[in-house]
PDB file of C-alpha atoms and ligand atoms in Angstrom:
ATOM      1  CA  UNK A   1      14.362  -9.102   1.401  1.00 96.00           C
ATOM      2  CA  UNK A   2      11.375  -8.811  -0.945  1.00 98.00           C
ATOM      3  CA  UNK A   3       7.934  -8.497   0.582  1.00 98.00           C
ATOM      4  CA  UNK A   4       4.387  -7.959  -0.639  1.00 98.00           C
ATOM      5  CA  UNK A   5       2.036  -6.234   1.802  1.00 98.00           C
ATOM      6  CA  UNK A   6      -1.558  -7.167   1.067  1.00 97.00           C
ATOM      7  CA  UNK A   7      -4.630  -5.910   2.853  1.00 97.00           C
ATOM      8  CA  UNK A   8      -7.706  -3.748   2.371  1.00 97.00           C
ATOM      9  CA  UNK A   9      -7.514   0.040   2.120  1.00 96.00           C
ATOM     10  CA  UNK A  10      -6.779   1.424   5.577  1.00 96.00           C
ATOM     11  CA  UNK A  11      -5.259  -1.809   6.915  1.00 98.00           C
ATOM     12  CA  UNK A  12      -2.034   0.048   7.725  1.00 97.00           C
ATOM     13  CA  UNK A  13       0.101  -1.045   4.750  1.00 96.00           C
ATOM     14  CA  UNK A  14       1.719   2.373   4.295  1.00 95.00           C
ATOM     15  CA  UNK A  15       2.246   2.845   8.042  1.00 96.00           C
ATOM     16  CA  UNK A  16       3.880  -0.571   8.523  1.00 97.00           C
ATOM     17  CA  UNK A  17       5.852  -0.404   5.244  1.00 97.00           C
ATOM     18  CA  UNK A  18       7.598   2.751   6.461  1.00 95.00           C
ATOM     19  CA  UNK A  19       8.719   0.946   9.653  1.00 96.00           C
ATOM     20  CA  UNK A  20       9.986  -2.139   7.784  1.00 97.00           C
ATOM     21  CA  UNK A  21      11.872   0.007   5.253  1.00 96.00           C
ATOM     22  CA  UNK A  22      13.728   1.788   8.059  1.00 95.00           C
ATOM     23  CA  UNK A  23      14.783  -1.368   9.916  1.00 95.00           C
ATOM     24  CA  UNK A  24      15.592  -3.558   6.912  1.00 95.00           C
ATOM     25  CA  UNK A  25      17.151  -0.866   4.668  1.00 96.00           C
ATOM     26  CA  UNK A  26      14.911  -1.789   1.783  1.00 97.00           C
ATOM     27  CA  UNK A  27      12.675   0.407  -0.394  1.00 97.00           C
ATOM     28  CA  UNK A  28       8.919   0.920  -0.429  1.00 97.00           C
ATOM     29  CA  UNK A  29       7.212   0.738  -3.797  1.00 97.00           C
ATOM     30  CA  UNK A  30       3.651   2.023  -3.451  1.00 97.00           C
ATOM     31  CA  UNK A  31       1.652   2.113  -6.691  1.00 97.00           C
ATOM     32  CA  UNK A  32      -0.844   4.477  -5.010  1.00 95.00           C
ATOM     33  CA  UNK A  33       1.973   6.940  -4.196  1.00 94.00           C
ATOM     34  CA  UNK A  34       3.404   6.627  -7.726  1.00 96.00           C
ATOM     35  CA  UNK A  35      -0.015   7.312  -9.249  1.00 96.00           C
ATOM     36  CA  UNK A  36      -0.504  10.365  -6.988  1.00 94.00           C
ATOM     37  CA  UNK A  37       2.925  11.671  -8.055  1.00 93.00           C
ATOM     38  CA  UNK A  38       1.865  11.328 -11.701  1.00 94.00           C
ATOM     39  CA  UNK A  39      -1.338  13.214 -10.922  1.00 93.00           C
ATOM     40  CA  UNK A  40       0.562  16.011  -9.181  1.00 91.00           C
ATOM     41  CA  UNK A  41       2.844  16.305 -12.205  1.00 95.00           C
ATOM     42  CA  UNK A  42      -0.186  16.375 -14.517  1.00 94.00           C
ATOM     43  CA  UNK A  43       1.362  13.620 -16.654  1.00 94.00           C
ATOM     44  CA  UNK A  44      -0.685  11.712 -19.278  1.00 94.00           C
ATOM     45  CA  UNK A  45      -0.593   8.648 -17.047  1.00 94.00           C
ATOM     46  CA  UNK A  46      -1.807  10.708 -14.063  1.00 94.00           C
ATOM     47  CA  UNK A  47      -4.695  12.152 -16.064  1.00 95.00           C
ATOM     48  CA  UNK A  48      -5.670   8.719 -17.311  1.00 95.00           C
ATOM     49  CA  UNK A  49      -5.633   7.257 -13.788  1.00 96.00           C
ATOM     50  CA  UNK A  50      -7.499  10.142 -12.142  1.00 94.00           C
ATOM     51  CA  UNK A  51     -11.128   9.171 -12.724  1.00 93.00           C
ATOM     52  CA  UNK A  52     -10.553   5.539 -11.714  1.00 96.00           C
ATOM     53  CA  UNK A  53      -8.926   6.639  -8.455  1.00 96.00           C
ATOM     54  CA  UNK A  54     -11.555   9.234  -7.593  1.00 93.00           C
ATOM     55  CA  UNK A  55     -14.298   6.622  -8.001  1.00 92.00           C
ATOM     56  CA  UNK A  56     -12.382   4.137  -5.849  1.00 93.00           C
ATOM     57  CA  UNK A  57     -11.953   1.756  -8.794  1.00 96.00           C
ATOM     58  CA  UNK A  58      -8.750   0.119  -9.917  1.00 97.00           C
ATOM     59  CA  UNK A  59      -6.567   1.708 -12.559  1.00 98.00           C
ATOM     60  CA  UNK A  60      -6.285  -0.671 -15.580  1.00 98.00           C
ATOM     61  CA  UNK A  61      -3.698  -3.447 -15.242  1.00 98.00           C
ATOM     62  CA  UNK A  62      -1.743  -2.381 -18.350  1.00 96.00           C
ATOM     63  CA  UNK A  63      -1.035   1.068 -16.890  1.00 96.00           C
ATOM     64  CA  UNK A  64      -0.001  -0.350 -13.522  1.00 98.00           C
ATOM     65  CA  UNK A  65       2.225  -3.080 -14.965  1.00 97.00           C
ATOM     66  CA  UNK A  66       3.965  -0.605 -17.285  1.00 96.00           C
ATOM     67  CA  UNK A  67       4.615   1.719 -14.344  1.00 96.00           C
ATOM     68  CA  UNK A  68       5.960  -1.081 -12.104  1.00 97.00           C
ATOM     69  CA  UNK A  69       8.126  -2.566 -14.886  1.00 97.00           C
ATOM     70  CA  UNK A  70       9.768   0.860 -15.281  1.00 96.00           C
ATOM     71  CA  UNK A  71      10.516   0.978 -11.513  1.00 97.00           C
ATOM     72  CA  UNK A  72      12.017  -2.537 -11.572  1.00 97.00           C
ATOM     73  CA  UNK A  73      14.654  -1.272 -14.007  1.00 96.00           C
ATOM     74  CA  UNK A  74      15.869   1.326 -11.476  1.00 96.00           C
ATOM     75  CA  UNK A  75      18.785   0.381  -9.199  1.00 96.00           C
ATOM     76  CA  UNK A  76      17.188   1.821  -6.039  1.00 95.00           C
ATOM     77  CA  UNK A  77      15.210  -1.422  -5.681  1.00 96.00           C
ATOM     78  CA  UNK A  78      18.329  -3.620  -5.760  1.00 93.00           C
ATOM     79  CA  UNK A  79      18.743  -3.892  -1.936  1.00 94.00           C
ATOM     80  CA  UNK A  80      15.196  -5.285  -1.678  1.00 97.00           C
ATOM     81  CA  UNK A  81      11.706  -3.856  -1.520  1.00 98.00           C
ATOM     82  CA  UNK A  82       8.282  -3.925  -0.038  1.00 98.00           C
ATOM     83  CA  UNK A  83       5.400  -3.749  -2.497  1.00 98.00           C
ATOM     84  CA  UNK A  84       2.538  -1.734  -0.986  1.00 97.00           C
ATOM     85  CA  UNK A  85      -0.731  -1.761  -2.914  1.00 96.00           C
ATOM     86  CA  UNK A  86       0.601  -3.917  -5.742  1.00 98.00           C
ATOM     87  CA  UNK A  87      -0.353  -6.436  -7.052  1.00 98.00           C
ATOM     88  CA  UNK A  88      -4.104  -5.934  -6.701  1.00 97.00           C
ATOM     89  CA  UNK A  89      -5.544  -8.229  -9.411  1.00 98.00           C
ATOM     90  CA  UNK A  90      -4.722 -11.700 -10.745  1.00 96.00           C
ATOM     91  CA  UNK A  91      -3.283 -10.311 -14.029  1.00 97.00           C
ATOM     92  CA  UNK A  92      -1.047  -7.991 -11.965  1.00 98.00           C
ATOM     93  CA  UNK A  93       0.149 -10.959  -9.864  1.00 97.00           C
ATOM     94  CA  UNK A  94       0.967 -12.848 -13.059  1.00 97.00           C
ATOM     95  CA  UNK A  95       2.728  -9.768 -14.426  1.00 98.00           C
ATOM     96  CA  UNK A  96       4.766  -9.593 -11.223  1.00 98.00           C
ATOM     97  CA  UNK A  97       5.651 -13.306 -11.491  1.00 97.00           C
ATOM     98  CA  UNK A  98       7.027 -12.568 -14.976  1.00 97.00           C
ATOM     99  CA  UNK A  99       8.961  -9.514 -13.787  1.00 97.00           C
ATOM    100  CA  UNK A 100      10.533 -11.572 -10.998  1.00 97.00           C
ATOM    101  CA  UNK A 101      11.681 -14.203 -13.498  1.00 97.00           C
ATOM    102  CA  UNK A 102      13.052 -11.496 -15.838  1.00 96.00           C
ATOM    103  CA  UNK A 103      15.015  -9.928 -12.974  1.00 96.00           C
ATOM    104  CA  UNK A 104      16.060 -13.263 -11.467  1.00 96.00           C
ATOM    105  CA  UNK A 105      14.393 -12.462  -8.151  1.00 97.00           C
ATOM    106  CA  UNK A 106      12.269 -14.339  -5.624  1.00 97.00           C
ATOM    107  CA  UNK A 107       9.744 -13.100  -3.070  1.00 98.00           C
ATOM    108  CA  UNK A 108      10.430 -13.836   0.592  1.00 97.00           C
ATOM    109  CA  UNK A 109       7.070 -13.060   2.205  1.00 98.00           C
ATOM    110  CA  UNK A 110       3.505 -12.068   1.445  1.00 98.00           C
ATOM    111  CA  UNK A 111       2.008 -10.426   4.536  1.00 98.00           C
ATOM    112  CA  UNK A 112      -1.760 -10.045   4.716  1.00 98.00           C
ATOM    113  CA  UNK A 113      -2.913  -7.384   7.200  1.00 98.00           C
ATOM    114  CA  UNK A 114      -6.382  -8.173   8.529  1.00 97.00           C
ATOM    115  CA  UNK A 115      -8.688  -5.487   9.948  1.00 97.00           C
ATOM    116  CA  UNK A 116     -12.521  -5.468  10.184  1.00 96.00           C
ATOM    117  CA  UNK A 117     -14.412  -3.168   7.777  1.00 94.00           C
ATOM    118  CA  UNK A 118     -15.908  -0.853  10.470  1.00 93.00           C
ATOM    119  CA  UNK A 119     -12.387  -0.098  11.727  1.00 95.00           C
ATOM    120  CA  UNK A 120     -11.136   0.523   8.153  1.00 95.00           C
ATOM    121  CA  UNK A 121     -13.846   3.124   7.536  1.00 94.00           C
ATOM    122  CA  UNK A 122     -13.044   4.847  10.857  1.00 94.00           C
ATOM    123  CA  UNK A 123      -9.336   4.930   9.993  1.00 96.00           C
ATOM    124  CA  UNK A 124      -9.651   6.121   6.387  1.00 95.00           C
ATOM    125  CA  UNK A 125     -12.074   8.983   6.841  1.00 93.00           C
ATOM    126  CA  UNK A 126      -9.662  10.400   9.473  1.00 96.00           C
ATOM    127  CA  UNK A 127      -6.467   9.778   7.452  1.00 95.00           C
ATOM    128  CA  UNK A 128      -4.254  12.737   6.610  1.00 97.00           C
ATOM    129  CA  UNK A 129      -0.776  12.656   5.086  1.00 95.00           C
ATOM    130  CA  UNK A 130       2.079  15.095   4.692  1.00 96.00           C
ATOM    131  CA  UNK A 131       2.192  16.699   1.240  1.00 92.00           C
ATOM    132  CA  UNK A 132       6.005  16.735   1.425  1.00 92.00           C
ATOM    133  CA  UNK A 133       7.376  13.688   3.295  1.00 92.00           C
ATOM    134  CA  UNK A 134       4.307  11.415   3.043  1.00 91.00           C
ATOM    135  CA  UNK A 135       4.161  10.682   6.791  1.00 94.00           C
ATOM    136  CA  UNK A 136       0.733   9.220   7.578  1.00 95.00           C
ATOM    137  CA  UNK A 137      -1.400  10.739  10.364  1.00 97.00           C
ATOM    138  CA  UNK A 138      -4.818   9.980  11.714  1.00 96.00           C
ATOM    139  CA  UNK A 139      -7.019  12.669  13.279  1.00 96.00           C
ATOM    140  CA  UNK A 140      -8.208  10.168  15.910  1.00 94.00           C
ATOM    141  CA  UNK A 141      -5.399   7.637  16.404  1.00 93.00           C
ATOM    142  CA  UNK A 142      -2.269   9.626  15.537  1.00 94.00           C
ATOM    143  CA  UNK A 143      -3.053  13.356  15.237  1.00 97.00           C
ATOM    144  CA  UNK A 144      -0.415  15.982  14.348  1.00 97.00           C
ATOM    145  CA  UNK A 145       0.584  18.407  17.120  1.00 97.00           C
ATOM    146  CA  UNK A 146      -0.710  21.432  15.175  1.00 97.00           C
ATOM    147  CA  UNK A 147      -3.856  21.037  13.089  1.00 96.00           C
ATOM    148  CA  UNK A 148      -3.161  20.555   9.376  1.00 97.00           C
ATOM    149  CA  UNK A 149       0.648  20.764   9.738  1.00 98.00           C
ATOM    150  CA  UNK A 150       3.225  17.945   9.604  1.00 98.00           C
ATOM    151  CA  UNK A 151       5.182  17.529  12.878  1.00 98.00           C
ATOM    152  CA  UNK A 152       8.289  16.498  10.942  1.00 97.00           C
ATOM    153  CA  UNK A 153       8.695  19.230   8.317  1.00 97.00           C
ATOM    154  CA  UNK A 154       5.936  21.813   8.826  1.00 97.00           C
ATOM    155  CA  UNK A 155       4.362  21.108   5.402  1.00 97.00           C
ATOM    156  CA  UNK A 156       0.570  21.051   4.885  1.00 97.00           C
ATOM    157  CA  UNK A 157      -1.345  17.850   5.487  1.00 97.00           C
ATOM    158  CA  UNK A 158      -3.645  16.555   2.763  1.00 95.00           C
ATOM    159  CA  UNK A 159      -6.944  14.718   2.936  1.00 95.00           C
ATOM    160  CA  UNK A 160      -7.060  12.332  -0.023  1.00 92.00           C
ATOM    161  CA  UNK A 161     -10.042  12.921  -2.302  1.00 89.00           C
ATOM    162  CA  UNK A 162     -10.782   9.158  -2.275  1.00 92.00           C
ATOM    163  CA  UNK A 163     -10.896   8.936   1.545  1.00 94.00           C
ATOM    164  CA  UNK A 164     -14.601   9.842   1.764  1.00 92.00           C
ATOM    165  CA  UNK A 165     -17.045   7.308   3.192  1.00 90.00           C
ATOM    166  CA  UNK A 166     -18.796   6.589  -0.155  1.00 90.00           C
ATOM    167  CA  UNK A 167     -15.532   6.000  -2.034  1.00 93.00           C
ATOM    168  CA  UNK A 168     -14.111   3.940   0.815  1.00 93.00           C
ATOM    169  CA  UNK A 169     -17.173   1.639   0.692  1.00 94.00           C
ATOM    170  CA  UNK A 170     -16.506   1.035  -3.011  1.00 95.00           C
ATOM    171  CA  UNK A 171     -12.786   0.460  -2.418  1.00 95.00           C
ATOM    172  CA  UNK A 172     -13.648  -2.191   0.183  1.00 96.00           C
ATOM    173  CA  UNK A 173     -15.920  -3.973  -2.317  1.00 97.00           C
ATOM    174  CA  UNK A 174     -13.214  -3.793  -4.974  1.00 96.00           C
ATOM    175  CA  UNK A 175     -10.729  -5.325  -2.501  1.00 97.00           C
ATOM    176  CA  UNK A 176     -13.061  -8.246  -1.722  1.00 96.00           C
ATOM    177  CA  UNK A 177     -13.759  -8.930  -5.383  1.00 97.00           C
ATOM    178  CA  UNK A 178     -10.462  -8.270  -7.147  1.00 96.00           C
ATOM    179  CA  UNK A 179      -7.630  -8.333  -4.615  1.00 96.00           C
ATOM    180  CA  UNK A 180      -8.590 -10.952  -1.995  1.00 95.00           C
ATOM    181  CA  UNK A 181      -8.336 -13.808  -4.553  1.00 95.00           C
ATOM    182  CA  UNK A 182      -4.593 -13.062  -4.740  1.00 95.00           C
ATOM    183  CA  UNK A 183      -4.149 -14.510  -1.275  1.00 96.00           C
ATOM    184  CA  UNK A 184      -4.806 -17.958  -2.824  1.00 95.00           C
ATOM    185  CA  UNK A 185      -2.308 -17.285  -5.620  1.00 94.00           C
ATOM    186  CA  UNK A 186       0.420 -16.730  -3.003  1.00 97.00           C
ATOM    187  CA  UNK A 187      -0.860 -19.438  -0.591  1.00 96.00           C
ATOM    188  CA  UNK A 188      -0.038 -21.867  -3.408  1.00 94.00           C
ATOM    189  CA  UNK A 189       3.520 -20.539  -3.366  1.00 93.00           C
ATOM    190  CA  UNK A 190       3.658 -21.042   0.442  1.00 95.00           C
ATOM    191  CA  UNK A 191       4.495 -17.389   1.070  1.00 97.00           C
ATOM    192  CA  UNK A 192       1.490 -16.061   2.972  1.00 97.00           C
ATOM    193  CA  UNK A 193       1.509 -14.947   6.621  1.00 97.00           C
ATOM    194  CA  UNK A 194      -1.726 -13.541   8.044  1.00 98.00           C
ATOM    195  CA  UNK A 195      -1.167 -10.667  10.464  1.00 98.00           C
ATOM    196  CA  UNK A 196      -3.753  -9.316  12.902  1.00 98.00           C
ATOM    197  CA  UNK A 197      -3.815  -5.637  11.883  1.00 98.00           C
ATOM    198  CA  UNK A 198      -5.791  -4.410  14.904  1.00 98.00           C
ATOM    199  CA  UNK A 199      -4.342  -2.760  17.983  1.00 97.00           C
ATOM    200  CA  UNK A 200      -1.395  -0.454  18.426  1.00 96.00           C
ATOM    201  CA  UNK A 201       0.889   0.305  15.442  1.00 97.00           C
ATOM    202  CA  UNK A 202       3.949  -0.935  17.393  1.00 97.00           C
ATOM    203  CA  UNK A 203       2.195  -4.115  18.481  1.00 98.00           C
ATOM    204  CA  UNK A 204       1.282  -4.897  14.846  1.00 98.00           C
ATOM    205  CA  UNK A 205       4.855  -4.195  13.787  1.00 98.00           C
ATOM    206  CA  UNK A 206       6.092  -6.726  16.374  1.00 98.00           C
ATOM    207  CA  UNK A 207       3.744  -9.322  14.845  1.00 98.00           C
ATOM    208  CA  UNK A 208       5.261  -8.552  11.440  1.00 98.00           C
ATOM    209  CA  UNK A 209       8.813  -8.885  12.768  1.00 97.00           C
ATOM    210  CA  UNK A 210       7.948 -12.256  14.284  1.00 97.00           C
ATOM    211  CA  UNK A 211       6.493 -13.384  10.949  1.00 96.00           C
ATOM    212  CA  UNK A 212       9.459 -12.332   8.800  1.00 95.00           C
ATOM    213  CA  UNK A 213      12.466 -12.971  11.021  1.00 89.00           C
TER     214      UNK A 213
HETATM  215  P1  ADP B   1      -3.167   1.641   3.900  1.00 92.58           P
HETATM  216  O1  ADP B   1      -1.840   2.020   3.306  1.00 92.58           O
HETATM  217  O2  ADP B   1      -3.310   0.167   4.116  1.00 92.58           O
HETATM  218  O3  ADP B   1      -4.343   2.228   3.185  1.00 92.58           O
HETATM  219  P2  ADP B   1      -2.422   3.497   6.085  1.00 92.58           P
HETATM  220  O4  ADP B   1      -1.129   3.025   6.617  1.00 92.58           O
HETATM  221  O5  ADP B   1      -2.431   4.703   5.223  1.00 92.58           O
HETATM  222  O6  ADP B   1      -3.201   2.266   5.375  1.00 92.58           O
HETATM  223  O7  ADP B   1      -3.384   3.738   7.351  1.00 92.58           O
HETATM  224  C1  ADP B   1      -4.726   4.209   7.178  1.00 92.58           C
HETATM  225  C2  ADP B   1      -5.085   5.156   8.335  1.00 92.58           C
HETATM  226  O8  ADP B   1      -5.154   4.385   9.541  1.00 92.58           O
HETATM  227  C3  ADP B   1      -4.060   6.252   8.606  1.00 92.58           C
HETATM  228  O9  ADP B   1      -4.732   7.408   9.042  1.00 92.58           O
HETATM  229  C4  ADP B   1      -3.194   5.681   9.728  1.00 92.58           C
HETATM  230  O10 ADP B   1      -2.632   6.709  10.559  1.00 92.58           O
HETATM  231  C5  ADP B   1      -4.218   4.867  10.514  1.00 92.58           C
HETATM  232  N1  ADP B   1      -3.643   3.672  11.151  1.00 92.58           N
HETATM  233  C6  ADP B   1      -2.653   2.860  10.690  1.00 92.58           C
HETATM  234  N2  ADP B   1      -2.410   1.862  11.561  1.00 92.58           N
HETATM  235  C7  ADP B   1      -3.282   2.041  12.591  1.00 92.58           C
HETATM  236  C8  ADP B   1      -3.545   1.342  13.819  1.00 92.58           C
HETATM  237  N3  ADP B   1      -2.870   0.243  14.152  1.00 92.58           N
HETATM  238  N4  ADP B   1      -4.512   1.819  14.646  1.00 92.58           N
HETATM  239  C9  ADP B   1      -5.205   2.932  14.301  1.00 92.58           C
HETATM  240  N5  ADP B   1      -5.007   3.643  13.171  1.00 92.58           N
HETATM  241  C10 ADP B   1      -4.072   3.200  12.333  1.00 92.58           C
HETATM  242  P1  ADP B   2      -5.247   2.285  -0.240  1.00 92.58           P
HETATM  243  O1  ADP B   2      -5.219   3.219   0.896  1.00 92.58           O
HETATM  244  O2  ADP B   2      -6.594   1.922  -0.740  1.00 92.58           O
HETATM  245  O3  ADP B   2      -4.414   1.074  -0.034  1.00 92.58           O
HETATM  246  P2  ADP B   2      -3.613   3.280  -2.487  1.00 92.58           P
HETATM  247  O4  ADP B   2      -2.909   4.532  -2.222  1.00 92.58           O
HETATM  248  O5  ADP B   2      -2.834   2.011  -2.533  1.00 92.58           O
HETATM  249  O6  ADP B   2      -4.787   3.194  -1.446  1.00 92.58           O
HETATM  250  O7  ADP B   2      -4.422   3.381  -3.855  1.00 92.58           O
HETATM  251  C1  ADP B   2      -5.257   4.480  -4.136  1.00 92.58           C
HETATM  252  C2  ADP B   2      -5.940   4.238  -5.474  1.00 92.58           C
HETATM  253  O8  ADP B   2      -4.928   4.155  -6.508  1.00 92.58           O
HETATM  254  C3  ADP B   2      -6.720   2.938  -5.590  1.00 92.58           C
HETATM  255  O9  ADP B   2      -8.057   3.052  -5.108  1.00 92.58           O
HETATM  256  C4  ADP B   2      -6.668   2.699  -7.105  1.00 92.58           C
HETATM  257  O10 ADP B   2      -7.576   3.535  -7.797  1.00 92.58           O
HETATM  258  C5  ADP B   2      -5.262   3.157  -7.471  1.00 92.58           C
HETATM  259  N1  ADP B   2      -4.268   2.060  -7.384  1.00 92.58           N
HETATM  260  C6  ADP B   2      -3.189   1.980  -6.549  1.00 92.58           C
HETATM  261  N2  ADP B   2      -2.507   0.846  -6.750  1.00 92.58           N
HETATM  262  C7  ADP B   2      -3.168   0.186  -7.742  1.00 92.58           C
HETATM  263  C8  ADP B   2      -2.956  -1.067  -8.377  1.00 92.58           C
HETATM  264  N3  ADP B   2      -1.935  -1.881  -8.051  1.00 92.58           N
HETATM  265  N4  ADP B   2      -3.853  -1.431  -9.340  1.00 92.58           N
HETATM  266  C9  ADP B   2      -4.874  -0.640  -9.690  1.00 92.58           C
HETATM  267  N5  ADP B   2      -5.128   0.538  -9.115  1.00 92.58           N
HETATM  268  C10 ADP B   2      -4.286   0.963  -8.143  1.00 92.58           C
END
């Protein structure tokens, strides 16, 4: 199974991707997570991406496509994957089309998670994630048992530097302008399923299961 998860920042892509990965035994490929790993390792790519990310702007397509093409060569994606946060621009979608042809693969579904902006801002400013396992918390909707500590492995929780209200506002604009047009690209391929991304995490996951099974 090969899935793209589309949706604005805070729509719940990471949260839902982790549930799908577990049930379908496929892999999550999150370009945001990959970029943050590069930044943590202080790599050239990480340093180049840093100022775009901190401003809530998109990292240039060439960097992203190079990074994704390198992942596509790795066997861990063979059982299938869910793309979370990629593609985000029309050139990236075209780049992905080419990669799929090169690897003789086809997409099964493009899921678009829909959540109103006010809810996205509420969710993102309260988002925290585990520095070790990446589990996603929310101070309001899904708080950890002990403040600042992951329930699963005891590691520190981090507050992403781009999850401030000003940066989130810019990221929402960027989504409307650069990423939303992709829905049309995939509508033309007959792959799109719109999912109501409001309500309980489990309820949303059930909607996803209905759409993909
Ligand atoms: P994305 O990957 O689309 O940016 P995340 O999965 O990281 O979104 O979720 C953003 C924030 O919203 C996190 O703090 C997460 O815990 C919270 N969240 C996710 N799904 C829901 C939901 N259905 N209701 C309330 N909060 C949610
Ligand atoms: P979100 O919670 O907004 O879905 P991500 O973790 O996917 O956040 O992305 C964080 C930041 O990383 C983005 O604001 C952007 O700067 C950069 N980024 C991630 N994926 C891409 C991509 N496919 N193209 C360009 N920039 C990206």
